[in-house]
PDB file of C-alpha atoms and ligand atoms in Angstrom:
ATOM      1  CA  MET A   1      19.618 -18.409  18.532  1.00 71.00           C
ATOM      2  CA  LYS A   2      17.293 -15.838  20.079  1.00 81.00           C
ATOM      3  CA  GLU A   3      16.322 -12.819  17.973  1.00 80.00           C
ATOM      4  CA  VAL A   4      18.050 -10.466  20.410  1.00 84.00           C
ATOM      5  CA  ASP A   5      21.330 -12.369  20.171  1.00 89.00           C
ATOM      6  CA  ALA A   6      21.136 -12.394  16.404  1.00 90.00           C
ATOM      7  CA  ALA A   7      20.482  -8.654  16.313  1.00 88.00           C
ATOM      8  CA  SER A   8      23.483  -7.821  18.509  1.00 91.00           C
ATOM      9  CA  LEU A   9      25.685 -10.120  16.449  1.00 92.00           C
ATOM     10  CA  VAL A  10      24.628  -8.388  13.240  1.00 90.00           C
ATOM     11  CA  LEU A  11      25.164  -4.944  14.757  1.00 90.00           C
ATOM     12  CA  SER A  12      28.694  -5.733  15.940  1.00 91.00           C
ATOM     13  CA  ALA A  13      29.537  -7.259  12.551  1.00 89.00           C
ATOM     14  CA  ARG A  14      28.249  -4.122  10.869  1.00 86.00           C
ATOM     15  CA  LYS A  15      30.326  -1.886  13.165  1.00 86.00           C
ATOM     16  CA  LEU A  16      33.457  -3.878  12.370  1.00 87.00           C
ATOM     17  CA  LEU A  17      32.849  -3.658   8.618  1.00 84.00           C
ATOM     18  CA  GLU A  18      32.120   0.074   8.789  1.00 79.00           C
ATOM     19  CA  GLU A  19      35.317   0.720  10.728  1.00 80.00           C
ATOM     20  CA  SER A  20      37.402  -1.242   8.266  1.00 79.00           C
ATOM     21  CA  GLY A  21      35.830   0.684   5.387  1.00 72.00           C
ATOM     22  CA  LEU A  22      34.246  -2.376   3.790  1.00 72.00           C
ATOM     23  CA  LEU A  23      30.727  -1.151   4.433  1.00 71.00           C
ATOM     24  CA  GLU A  24      29.335   2.313   3.931  1.00 69.00           C
ATOM     25  CA  GLY A  25      28.468   4.183   7.099  1.00 69.00           C
ATOM     26  CA  SER A  26      24.947   5.012   8.171  1.00 71.00           C
ATOM     27  CA  PHE A  27      25.293   8.601   7.043  1.00 76.00           C
ATOM     28  CA  VAL A  28      25.008   9.247   3.333  1.00 77.00           C
ATOM     29  CA  THR A  29      25.108  12.529   1.481  1.00 83.00           C
ATOM     30  CA  ALA A  30      21.943  14.167   0.223  1.00 87.00           C
ATOM     31  CA  ALA A  31      23.313  13.653  -3.304  1.00 86.00           C
ATOM     32  CA  GLU A  32      23.344   9.886  -2.737  1.00 81.00           C
ATOM     33  CA  VAL A  33      19.824  10.019  -1.326  1.00 81.00           C
ATOM     34  CA  LEU A  34      18.766  11.875  -4.452  1.00 86.00           C
ATOM     35  CA  GLY A  35      20.431   9.149  -6.536  1.00 84.00           C
ATOM     36  CA  ARG A  36      18.305   6.514  -4.831  1.00 83.00           C
ATOM     37  CA  ARG A  37      15.199   8.626  -5.228  1.00 84.00           C
ATOM     38  CA  LYS A  38      15.914   8.741  -8.952  1.00 88.00           C
ATOM     39  CA  GLU A  39      15.328   4.993  -9.087  1.00 90.00           C
ATOM     40  CA  MET A  40      11.837   5.659  -7.756  1.00 93.00           C
ATOM     41  CA  MET A  41       9.096   4.809 -10.250  1.00 95.00           C
ATOM     42  CA  ARG A  42       5.447   5.711 -10.450  1.00 95.00           C
ATOM     43  CA  CYS A  43       2.551   3.466 -11.346  1.00 97.00           C
ATOM     44  CA  THR A  44      -0.541   4.810 -13.044  1.00 96.00           C
ATOM     45  CA  THR A  45      -3.893   4.108 -11.390  1.00 96.00           C
ATOM     46  CA  GLY A  46      -5.757   4.237 -14.700  1.00 95.00           C
ATOM     47  CA  SER A  47      -7.404   7.553 -13.840  1.00 95.00           C
ATOM     48  CA  LYS A  48      -5.684  10.672 -15.148  1.00 95.00           C
ATOM     49  CA  SER A  49      -7.157  12.854 -12.429  1.00 94.00           C
ATOM     50  CA  LEU A  50      -6.032  10.512  -9.649  1.00 94.00           C
ATOM     51  CA  ASP A  51      -2.581  10.230 -11.254  1.00 95.00           C
ATOM     52  CA  ASP A  52      -2.339  14.024 -11.424  1.00 92.00           C
ATOM     53  CA  LEU A  53      -3.256  14.259  -7.770  1.00 92.00           C
ATOM     54  CA  LEU A  54      -0.439  11.799  -6.994  1.00 92.00           C
ATOM     55  CA  GLU A  55       1.892  13.653  -9.365  1.00 90.00           C
ATOM     56  CA  GLY A  56       2.184  10.652 -11.648  1.00 92.00           C
ATOM     57  CA  GLY A  57       0.846   7.681  -9.700  1.00 94.00           C
ATOM     58  CA  ILE A  58       1.657   5.365  -6.817  1.00 95.00           C
ATOM     59  CA  GLU A  59       5.343   5.572  -5.871  1.00 94.00           C
ATOM     60  CA  THR A  60       7.877   2.852  -5.247  1.00 95.00           C
ATOM     61  CA  GLN A  61      10.025   3.127  -2.088  1.00 93.00           C
ATOM     62  CA  ALA A  62       6.935   4.312  -0.255  1.00 93.00           C
ATOM     63  CA  ILE A  63       3.834   3.065   1.519  1.00 94.00           C
ATOM     64  CA  THR A  64       0.586   4.421   0.160  1.00 95.00           C
ATOM     65  CA  GLU A  65      -2.283   3.898   2.549  1.00 94.00           C
ATOM     66  CA  VAL A  66      -5.804   3.967   1.152  1.00 94.00           C
ATOM     67  CA  TYR A  67      -8.633   4.261   3.615  1.00 93.00           C
ATOM     68  CA  GLY A  68     -12.358   4.782   3.361  1.00 93.00           C
ATOM     69  CA  ASP A  69     -15.784   3.374   4.098  1.00 92.00           C
ATOM     70  CA  PHE A  70     -16.966  -0.017   2.833  1.00 92.00           C
ATOM     71  CA  GLY A  71     -17.588   0.142  -0.878  1.00 93.00           C
ATOM     72  CA  SER A  72     -15.422   3.240  -1.297  1.00 94.00           C
ATOM     73  CA  GLY A  73     -13.224   1.418  -3.798  1.00 95.00           C
ATOM     74  CA  LYS A  74     -10.124   0.379  -1.850  1.00 96.00           C
ATOM     75  CA  THR A  75     -10.163  -3.198  -3.086  1.00 97.00           C
ATOM     76  CA  GLN A  76     -11.068  -2.090  -6.602  1.00 97.00           C
ATOM     77  CA  LEU A  77      -8.114   0.300  -6.688  1.00 97.00           C
ATOM     78  CA  CYS A  78      -5.848  -2.556  -5.542  1.00 97.00           C
ATOM     79  CA  HIS A  79      -7.159  -4.786  -8.359  1.00 97.00           C
ATOM     80  CA  ALA A  80      -6.636  -2.046 -10.942  1.00 97.00           C
ATOM     81  CA  LEU A  81      -3.061  -1.466  -9.748  1.00 97.00           C
ATOM     82  CA  CYS A  82      -2.283  -5.188 -10.041  1.00 97.00           C
ATOM     83  CA  CYS A  83      -2.912  -4.791 -13.784  1.00 97.00           C
ATOM     84  CA  THR A  84      -1.428  -1.351 -14.440  1.00 97.00           C
ATOM     85  CA  CYS A  85       1.794  -2.187 -12.574  1.00 97.00           C
ATOM     86  CA  GLN A  86       2.502  -4.762 -15.284  1.00 97.00           C
ATOM     87  CA  LEU A  87       2.565  -2.167 -18.038  1.00 96.00           C
ATOM     88  CA  PRO A  88       6.066  -1.190 -19.135  1.00 96.00           C
ATOM     89  CA  PRO A  89       7.502   1.923 -17.431  1.00 94.00           C
ATOM     90  CA  GLY A  90       7.066   3.862 -20.682  1.00 93.00           C
ATOM     91  CA  LYS A  91       3.324   3.299 -20.466  1.00 94.00           C
ATOM     92  CA  GLY A  92       2.921   4.299 -16.854  1.00 94.00           C
ATOM     93  CA  GLY A  93       3.545   0.910 -15.260  1.00 95.00           C
ATOM     94  CA  LEU A  94       6.362  -0.556 -13.205  1.00 96.00           C
ATOM     95  CA  GLY A  95       7.153  -3.402 -15.589  1.00 95.00           C
ATOM     96  CA  GLY A  96       6.723  -6.056 -12.896  1.00 96.00           C
ATOM     97  CA  GLY A  97       4.224  -8.294 -11.186  1.00 96.00           C
ATOM     98  CA  ALA A  98       2.226  -7.914  -8.001  1.00 97.00           C
ATOM     99  CA  LEU A  99       2.088  -9.689  -4.656  1.00 97.00           C
ATOM    100  CA  TYR A 100      -1.383  -9.512  -3.167  1.00 97.00           C
ATOM    101  CA  ILE A 101      -1.851 -10.271   0.520  1.00 97.00           C
ATOM    102  CA  ASP A 102      -5.554 -10.785   1.026  1.00 96.00           C
ATOM    103  CA  THR A 103      -6.826 -10.683   4.603  1.00 95.00           C
ATOM    104  CA  GLU A 104     -10.493 -10.174   3.762  1.00 93.00           C
ATOM    105  CA  ASN A 105     -10.952 -12.834   1.109  1.00 94.00           C
ATOM    106  CA  THR A 106     -11.984 -10.257  -1.476  1.00 95.00           C
ATOM    107  CA  PHE A 107      -9.404 -10.911  -4.193  1.00 96.00           C
ATOM    108  CA  ARG A 108     -11.267 -11.765  -7.425  1.00 97.00           C
ATOM    109  CA  PRO A 109      -9.284 -13.178 -10.359  1.00 97.00           C
ATOM    110  CA  GLU A 110     -12.351 -12.713 -12.622  1.00 97.00           C
ATOM    111  CA  ARG A 111     -12.179  -8.992 -11.980  1.00 97.00           C
ATOM    112  CA  ILE A 112      -8.465  -8.965 -12.856  1.00 97.00           C
ATOM    113  CA  LYS A 113      -9.304 -10.770 -16.102  1.00 97.00           C
ATOM    114  CA  GLN A 114     -11.982  -8.204 -16.923  1.00 97.00           C
ATOM    115  CA  ILE A 115      -9.691  -5.235 -16.198  1.00 97.00           C
ATOM    116  CA  ALA A 116      -6.815  -6.745 -18.186  1.00 97.00           C
ATOM    117  CA  GLU A 117      -9.035  -7.545 -21.189  1.00 96.00           C
ATOM    118  CA  SER A 118     -10.665  -4.095 -21.188  1.00 96.00           C
ATOM    119  CA  ARG A 119      -7.193  -2.581 -21.204  1.00 95.00           C
ATOM    120  CA  GLY A 120      -6.114  -4.716 -24.131  1.00 95.00           C
ATOM    121  CA  MET A 121      -3.619  -6.677 -22.073  1.00 95.00           C
ATOM    122  CA  ASP A 122      -3.051 -10.433 -22.270  1.00 96.00           C
ATOM    123  CA  ALA A 123      -5.289 -11.574 -19.391  1.00 96.00           C
ATOM    124  CA  GLY A 124      -3.587 -14.945 -19.031  1.00 96.00           C
ATOM    125  CA  GLU A 125      -0.205 -13.320 -18.651  1.00 96.00           C
ATOM    126  CA  VAL A 126      -1.509 -10.667 -16.274  1.00 97.00           C
ATOM    127  CA  LEU A 127      -3.030 -13.333 -14.012  1.00 97.00           C
ATOM    128  CA  GLN A 128       0.212 -15.292 -14.125  1.00 96.00           C
ATOM    129  CA  ASN A 129       2.101 -12.287 -12.758  1.00 96.00           C
ATOM    130  CA  ILE A 130      -0.088 -11.754  -9.706  1.00 97.00           C
ATOM    131  CA  VAL A 131       0.690 -13.917  -6.715  1.00 96.00           C
ATOM    132  CA  VAL A 132      -2.001 -14.061  -4.065  1.00 96.00           C
ATOM    133  CA  CYS A 133      -1.552 -15.018  -0.450  1.00 95.00           C
ATOM    134  CA  LYS A 134      -4.636 -15.468   1.686  1.00 96.00           C
ATOM    135  CA  VAL A 135      -3.962 -14.885   5.359  1.00 95.00           C
ATOM    136  CA  TYR A 136      -6.247 -15.917   8.136  1.00 92.00           C
ATOM    137  CA  ASN A 137      -4.873 -14.446  11.344  1.00 93.00           C
ATOM    138  CA  SER A 138      -2.542 -11.703  12.511  1.00 93.00           C
ATOM    139  CA  SER A 139       0.366 -14.038  13.315  1.00 93.00           C
ATOM    140  CA  HIS A 140       0.116 -15.524   9.839  1.00 94.00           C
ATOM    141  CA  LEU A 141       0.218 -12.032   8.333  1.00 95.00           C
ATOM    142  CA  GLU A 142       3.275 -11.122  10.394  1.00 93.00           C
ATOM    143  CA  LEU A 143       5.006 -14.324   9.319  1.00 93.00           C
ATOM    144  CA  VAL A 144       4.256 -13.737   5.647  1.00 94.00           C
ATOM    145  CA  VAL A 145       5.536 -10.158   5.794  1.00 93.00           C
ATOM    146  CA  LYS A 146       8.750 -11.371   7.459  1.00 91.00           C
ATOM    147  CA  SER A 147       9.551 -13.590   4.506  1.00 90.00           C
ATOM    148  CA  LEU A 148       8.367 -11.242   1.758  1.00 91.00           C
ATOM    149  CA  GLY A 149      11.820 -10.473   0.397  1.00 90.00           C
ATOM    150  CA  LYS A 150      12.343 -13.848  -1.205  1.00 90.00           C
ATOM    151  CA  TYR A 151       8.938 -13.760  -2.872  1.00 93.00           C
ATOM    152  CA  ILE A 152       9.492 -10.264  -4.237  1.00 94.00           C
ATOM    153  CA  GLU A 153      12.693 -11.530  -5.845  1.00 92.00           C
ATOM    154  CA  LYS A 154      11.258 -14.835  -7.000  1.00 93.00           C
ATOM    155  CA  PHE A 155       8.209 -13.334  -8.687  1.00 92.00           C
ATOM    156  CA  LYS A 156       9.942 -10.105  -9.788  1.00 93.00           C
ATOM    157  CA  ALA A 157       7.195  -8.134  -8.082  1.00 96.00           C
ATOM    158  CA  LYS A 158       7.123  -4.355  -8.267  1.00 97.00           C
ATOM    159  CA  LEU A 159       3.899  -3.879  -6.348  1.00 97.00           C
ATOM    160  CA  LEU A 160       2.960  -5.190  -2.946  1.00 97.00           C
ATOM    161  CA  ILE A 161      -0.611  -5.017  -1.718  1.00 97.00           C
ATOM    162  CA  VAL A 162      -1.969  -5.674   1.751  1.00 96.00           C
ATOM    163  CA  ASP A 163      -5.775  -5.545   1.692  1.00 94.00           C
ATOM    164  CA  SER A 164      -6.343  -4.787   4.527  1.00 89.00           C
ATOM    165  CA  ILE A 165      -3.500  -4.026   6.891  1.00 91.00           C
ATOM    166  CA  ILE A 166      -5.468  -3.929  10.097  1.00 89.00           C
ATOM    167  CA  SER A 167      -8.626  -6.049   9.901  1.00 88.00           C
ATOM    168  CA  LEU A 168      -7.065  -9.155  11.465  1.00 91.00           C
ATOM    169  CA  HIS A 169      -5.347  -7.338  14.311  1.00 88.00           C
ATOM    170  CA  ARG A 170      -8.498  -5.360  14.895  1.00 87.00           C
ATOM    171  CA  ALA A 171     -10.598  -8.481  15.133  1.00 88.00           C
ATOM    172  CA  GLU A 172      -8.211 -10.368  17.404  1.00 90.00           C
ATOM    173  CA  PHE A 173      -7.068  -7.727  19.862  1.00 90.00           C
ATOM    174  CA  ILE A 174     -10.255  -6.654  21.547  1.00 88.00           C
ATOM    175  CA  GLY A 175     -10.496  -4.288  24.461  1.00 84.00           C
ATOM    176  CA  ARG A 176      -8.235  -1.609  25.870  1.00 85.00           C
ATOM    177  CA  GLY A 177      -6.035  -4.096  27.707  1.00 86.00           C
ATOM    178  CA  THR A 178      -4.682  -5.496  24.446  1.00 87.00           C
ATOM    179  CA  LEU A 179      -4.233  -2.175  22.679  1.00 88.00           C
ATOM    180  CA  ALA A 180      -0.558  -1.707  23.545  1.00 88.00           C
ATOM    181  CA  GLU A 181       0.414  -5.120  22.215  1.00 89.00           C
ATOM    182  CA  ARG A 182      -1.685  -4.686  19.086  1.00 88.00           C
ATOM    183  CA  GLN A 183      -0.050  -1.355  18.316  1.00 89.00           C
ATOM    184  CA  GLN A 184       3.431  -2.747  18.874  1.00 91.00           C
ATOM    185  CA  ARG A 185       2.807  -5.609  16.512  1.00 91.00           C
ATOM    186  CA  LEU A 186       1.258  -3.364  13.891  1.00 90.00           C
ATOM    187  CA  ASN A 187       4.221  -1.050  14.228  1.00 90.00           C
ATOM    188  CA  ALA A 188       6.693  -3.862  13.569  1.00 91.00           C
ATOM    189  CA  LEU A 189       4.584  -5.026  10.626  1.00 92.00           C
ATOM    190  CA  ILE A 190       4.320  -1.678   8.878  1.00 92.00           C
ATOM    191  CA  HIS A 191       8.009  -0.899   9.406  1.00 91.00           C
ATOM    192  CA  ARG A 192       8.932  -4.197   7.833  1.00 92.00           C
ATOM    193  CA  LEU A 193       6.815  -3.267   4.840  1.00 93.00           C
ATOM    194  CA  MET A 194       8.583   0.086   4.616  1.00 92.00           C
ATOM    195  CA  ARG A 195      11.974  -1.638   4.542  1.00 90.00           C
ATOM    196  CA  GLN A 196      10.828  -3.930   1.728  1.00 90.00           C
ATOM    197  CA  ALA A 197       9.634  -0.897  -0.215  1.00 92.00           C
ATOM    198  CA  GLU A 198      13.059   0.734   0.100  1.00 90.00           C
ATOM    199  CA  VAL A 199      15.284  -2.282  -0.326  1.00 89.00           C
ATOM    200  CA  TYR A 200      13.486  -3.753  -3.352  1.00 92.00           C
ATOM    201  CA  ASN A 201      12.253  -0.483  -4.868  1.00 94.00           C
ATOM    202  CA  VAL A 202       8.663  -1.712  -4.843  1.00 96.00           C
ATOM    203  CA  ALA A 203       5.429   0.187  -4.350  1.00 96.00           C
ATOM    204  CA  VAL A 204       3.549  -0.823  -1.226  1.00 96.00           C
ATOM    205  CA  VAL A 205      -0.180  -0.173  -1.069  1.00 97.00           C
ATOM    206  CA  VAL A 206      -2.116  -0.955   2.089  1.00 95.00           C
ATOM    207  CA  SER A 207      -5.808  -0.505   2.646  1.00 95.00           C
ATOM    208  CA  ASN A 208      -7.206   0.555   5.976  1.00 92.00           C
ATOM    209  CA  GLN A 209     -10.629   0.590   7.516  1.00 88.00           C
ATOM    210  CA  VAL A 210     -12.285   3.575   9.115  1.00 84.00           C
ATOM    211  CA  GLN A 211     -13.792   4.286  12.472  1.00 79.00           C
ATOM    212  CA  THR A 212     -16.238   7.008  13.370  1.00 77.00           C
ATOM    213  CA  GLN A 213     -15.285   9.453  16.040  1.00 73.00           C
ATOM    214  CA  PRO A 214     -18.497  10.307  17.846  1.00 74.00           C
ATOM    215  CA  ASP A 215     -16.917  13.250  19.661  1.00 75.00           C
ATOM    216  CA  ALA A 216     -15.990  15.118  16.476  1.00 68.00           C
ATOM    217  CA  PHE A 217     -18.186  18.212  16.295  1.00 72.00           C
ATOM    218  CA  PHE A 218     -16.807  19.677  13.105  1.00 73.00           C
ATOM    219  CA  GLY A 219     -15.958  18.207   9.758  1.00 75.00           C
ATOM    220  CA  ASP A 220     -15.948  14.573   8.744  1.00 77.00           C
ATOM    221  CA  PRO A 221     -16.017  12.255  11.794  1.00 76.00           C
ATOM    222  CA  THR A 222     -14.450   9.306   9.927  1.00 80.00           C
ATOM    223  CA  ARG A 223     -10.849   8.477  10.778  1.00 79.00           C
ATOM    224  CA  PRO A 224      -8.565   5.686   9.608  1.00 82.00           C
ATOM    225  CA  THR A 225      -8.003   2.950  12.187  1.00 81.00           C
ATOM    226  CA  GLY A 226      -4.652   1.987  13.607  1.00 78.00           C
ATOM    227  CA  GLY A 227      -3.902   5.307  15.270  1.00 76.00           C
ATOM    228  CA  ASN A 228      -0.520   6.965  15.156  1.00 78.00           C
ATOM    229  CA  VAL A 229       1.347   3.766  14.358  1.00 79.00           C
ATOM    230  CA  ILE A 230      -0.127   3.523  10.865  1.00 79.00           C
ATOM    231  CA  ALA A 231      -0.339   7.281  10.420  1.00 79.00           C
ATOM    232  CA  HIS A 232       3.369   7.881  10.994  1.00 79.00           C
ATOM    233  CA  ALA A 233       4.588   4.932   8.983  1.00 79.00           C
ATOM    234  CA  SER A 234       2.557   5.550   5.818  1.00 84.00           C
ATOM    235  CA  THR A 235       4.263   7.861   3.387  1.00 86.00           C
ATOM    236  CA  TYR A 236       1.012   8.865   1.732  1.00 90.00           C
ATOM    237  CA  ARG A 237      -2.544   8.591   2.982  1.00 91.00           C
ATOM    238  CA  ILE A 238      -5.433   8.722   0.575  1.00 93.00           C
ATOM    239  CA  TYR A 239      -9.003   9.024   1.761  1.00 93.00           C
ATOM    240  CA  LEU A 240     -11.666   7.572  -0.562  1.00 95.00           C
ATOM    241  CA  LYS A 241     -15.261   8.742  -0.399  1.00 94.00           C
ATOM    242  CA  LYS A 242     -18.363   7.729  -2.321  1.00 94.00           C
ATOM    243  CA  ALA A 243     -20.088  10.483  -4.278  1.00 92.00           C
ATOM    244  CA  GLY A 244     -22.967   8.863  -6.115  1.00 89.00           C
ATOM    245  CA  GLN A 245     -21.503   6.800  -8.937  1.00 90.00           C
ATOM    246  CA  GLU A 246     -18.152   8.531  -8.575  1.00 95.00           C
ATOM    247  CA  ARG A 247     -15.471   8.380  -5.941  1.00 95.00           C
ATOM    248  CA  ILE A 248     -13.484  11.244  -4.459  1.00 95.00           C
ATOM    249  CA  ALA A 249      -9.880  10.698  -3.435  1.00 95.00           C
ATOM    250  CA  THR A 250      -8.220  13.168  -1.078  1.00 93.00           C
ATOM    251  CA  ILE A 251      -4.554  13.266  -0.148  1.00 90.00           C
ATOM    252  CA  VAL A 252      -4.594  13.564   3.605  1.00 86.00           C
ATOM    253  CA  ASP A 253      -0.941  13.257   4.451  1.00 79.00           C
ATOM    254  CA  SER A 254       2.115  13.514   2.252  1.00 76.00           C
ATOM    255  CA  PRO A 255       5.663  14.826   2.599  1.00 76.00           C
ATOM    256  CA  TYR A 256       5.333  16.987  -0.489  1.00 76.00           C
ATOM    257  CA  HIS A 257       2.036  16.753  -2.365  1.00 77.00           C
ATOM    258  CA  PRO A 258      -0.131  19.819  -2.081  1.00 77.00           C
ATOM    259  CA  TYR A 259      -3.523  19.228  -0.512  1.00 80.00           C
ATOM    260  CA  GLY A 260      -6.034  18.270  -3.170  1.00 86.00           C
ATOM    261  CA  GLU A 261      -8.703  15.921  -4.347  1.00 91.00           C
ATOM    262  CA  ALA A 262      -9.557  13.975  -7.494  1.00 94.00           C
ATOM    263  CA  ARG A 263     -12.662  12.284  -8.820  1.00 95.00           C
ATOM    264  CA  PHE A 264     -12.707   8.877 -10.465  1.00 96.00           C
ATOM    265  CA  ARG A 265     -15.072   6.067 -11.419  1.00 95.00           C
ATOM    266  CA  ILE A 266     -14.933   2.316 -10.950  1.00 96.00           C
ATOM    267  CA  THR A 267     -15.466   0.755 -14.379  1.00 95.00           C
ATOM    268  CA  GLY A 268     -14.747  -2.340 -16.405  1.00 94.00           C
ATOM    269  CA  LYS A 269     -11.223  -1.010 -17.001  1.00 94.00           C
ATOM    270  CA  GLY A 270     -10.655  -0.706 -13.266  1.00 94.00           C
ATOM    271  CA  ILE A 271     -10.325   2.940 -12.328  1.00 93.00           C
ATOM    272  CA  GLU A 272     -11.079   5.740 -14.779  1.00 95.00           C
ATOM    273  CA  ASP A 273     -11.794   9.463 -14.877  1.00 94.00           C
ATOM    274  CA  PRO A 274     -15.420  10.528 -14.431  1.00 92.00           C
ATOM    275  CA  GLU A 275     -17.436  10.624 -17.652  1.00 84.00           C
ATOM    276  CA  GLY A 276     -16.793  13.614 -19.908  1.00 74.00           C
ATOM    277  CA  SER A 277     -14.433  15.055 -17.377  1.00 67.00           C
ATOM    278  CA  LYS A 278     -11.317  17.105 -17.885  1.00 55.00           C
ATOM    279  CA  ARG A 279     -11.204  17.979 -14.247  1.00 46.00           C
ATOM    280  CA  GLY A 280      -7.887  16.294 -13.520  1.00 42.00           C
ATOM    281  CA  GLY A 281      -6.246  17.654 -10.404  1.00 40.00           C
ATOM    282  CA  GLU A 282      -9.078  20.077  -9.736  1.00 38.00           C
TER     283      GLU A 282
HETATM  284  P1  GTP B 301     -14.541  -2.788   2.052  1.00 65.84           P
HETATM  285  O1  GTP B 301     -13.445  -3.741   1.736  1.00 65.84           O
HETATM  286  O2  GTP B 301     -15.836  -3.448   2.282  1.00 65.84           O
HETATM  287  O3  GTP B 301     -14.184  -1.841   3.173  1.00 65.84           O
HETATM  288  O4  GTP B 301     -14.800  -1.873   0.779  1.00 65.84           O
HETATM  289  P2  GTP B 301     -13.809  -1.427  -0.390  1.00 65.84           P
HETATM  290  O5  GTP B 301     -13.438  -0.006  -0.189  1.00 65.84           O
HETATM  291  O6  GTP B 301     -12.728  -2.393  -0.567  1.00 65.84           O
HETATM  292  O7  GTP B 301     -14.801  -1.460  -1.605  1.00 65.84           O
HETATM  293  P3  GTP B 301     -14.573  -2.127  -3.026  1.00 65.84           P
HETATM  294  O8  GTP B 301     -13.280  -1.701  -3.589  1.00 65.84           O
HETATM  295  O9  GTP B 301     -14.849  -3.572  -2.910  1.00 65.84           O
HETATM  296  O10 GTP B 301     -15.684  -1.383  -3.860  1.00 65.84           O
HETATM  297  C1  GTP B 301     -16.939  -1.917  -4.067  1.00 65.84           C
HETATM  298  C2  GTP B 301     -17.606  -1.083  -5.139  1.00 65.84           C
HETATM  299  O11 GTP B 301     -16.888  -1.216  -6.372  1.00 65.84           O
HETATM  300  C3  GTP B 301     -18.999  -1.574  -5.399  1.00 65.84           C
HETATM  301  O12 GTP B 301     -19.891  -0.778  -4.685  1.00 65.84           O
HETATM  302  C4  GTP B 301     -19.163  -1.363  -6.880  1.00 65.84           C
HETATM  303  O13 GTP B 301     -19.704  -0.083  -7.084  1.00 65.84           O
HETATM  304  C5  GTP B 301     -17.775  -1.324  -7.440  1.00 65.84           C
HETATM  305  N1  GTP B 301     -17.453  -2.537  -8.195  1.00 65.84           N
HETATM  306  C6  GTP B 301     -17.113  -3.730  -7.678  1.00 65.84           C
HETATM  307  N2  GTP B 301     -16.872  -4.641  -8.649  1.00 65.84           N
HETATM  308  C7  GTP B 301     -17.066  -3.988  -9.810  1.00 65.84           C
HETATM  309  C8  GTP B 301     -16.975  -4.392 -11.170  1.00 65.84           C
HETATM  310  O14 GTP B 301     -16.670  -5.517 -11.488  1.00 65.84           O
HETATM  311  N3  GTP B 301     -17.229  -3.449 -12.100  1.00 65.84           N
HETATM  312  C9  GTP B 301     -17.565  -2.174 -11.765  1.00 65.84           C
HETATM  313  N4  GTP B 301     -17.788  -1.293 -12.731  1.00 65.84           N
HETATM  314  N5  GTP B 301     -17.673  -1.775 -10.488  1.00 65.84           N
HETATM  315  C10 GTP B 301     -17.428  -2.656  -9.518  1.00 65.84           C
HETATM  316 MG1   MG B 302     -12.219  -4.175   0.317  1.00 65.84          MG
END
């Protein structure tokens, strides 16, 4: 069966069920929405100041996009989250494992071991609860994301990482002529991720590369890649910048967080506050 046929079949089945009262309609009350939001959990990053900036940590039912220059700490933050998400909810975690989709071949189990050990966690167990999928081209990535649901259930994952969301599409679709198709495919990809986040109550973290806008006269000329497609679909966008040994995270786009920035360090424990700092949320 073609995808289009399947979609129309599903839609007419849904209409029938809604009319007969067996299935809830598309409209739900704000109270019900609030009920679902109450199931939302937050995962600590390991840095108090970054957690404060995020009002508690990375959220489930949302896509958090992290972008920044090379070496700004995107991959390191992803590694740290793979460990902290396994902490019980009472200790700032999500009490579940992580699925790590690696498009840049930068996943390092040794680093996970180091972070877990420094945090006093059982490294063997932590490694056991992280499932890594290396993807080599954009079609492969799209295919993997299509079948994510069963893996989330199978591995009881609470965190889903795509590091990075755009590198493969960016490398394969070159030139203006291919831009429309690239954006369409990215759009489908990121919306699928959003649905997984909502349906399975998992936190989705995607990393994104940056491009420099040579025509920007004022301010910082770096922009995340992927254009509006990624911008609109991400719930939160965090910009990471290097500042000597420290890193500065800025919330660029969020439905409710106030504008702000936080400083953190990359250490043996993953992500931590800057030394001797009580500057959380400054
Ligand atoms: P790209 O993927 O190249 O765009 O960069 P990224 O933003 O993913 O950078 P990444 O997260 O890989 O950060 C690299 C930086 O993290 C390095 O410059 C190091 O300063 C730091 N780092 C990497 N590994 C370790 C480690 O094991 N311990 C500590 N303390 N720092 C590390
Ligand atoms: Mg990286």
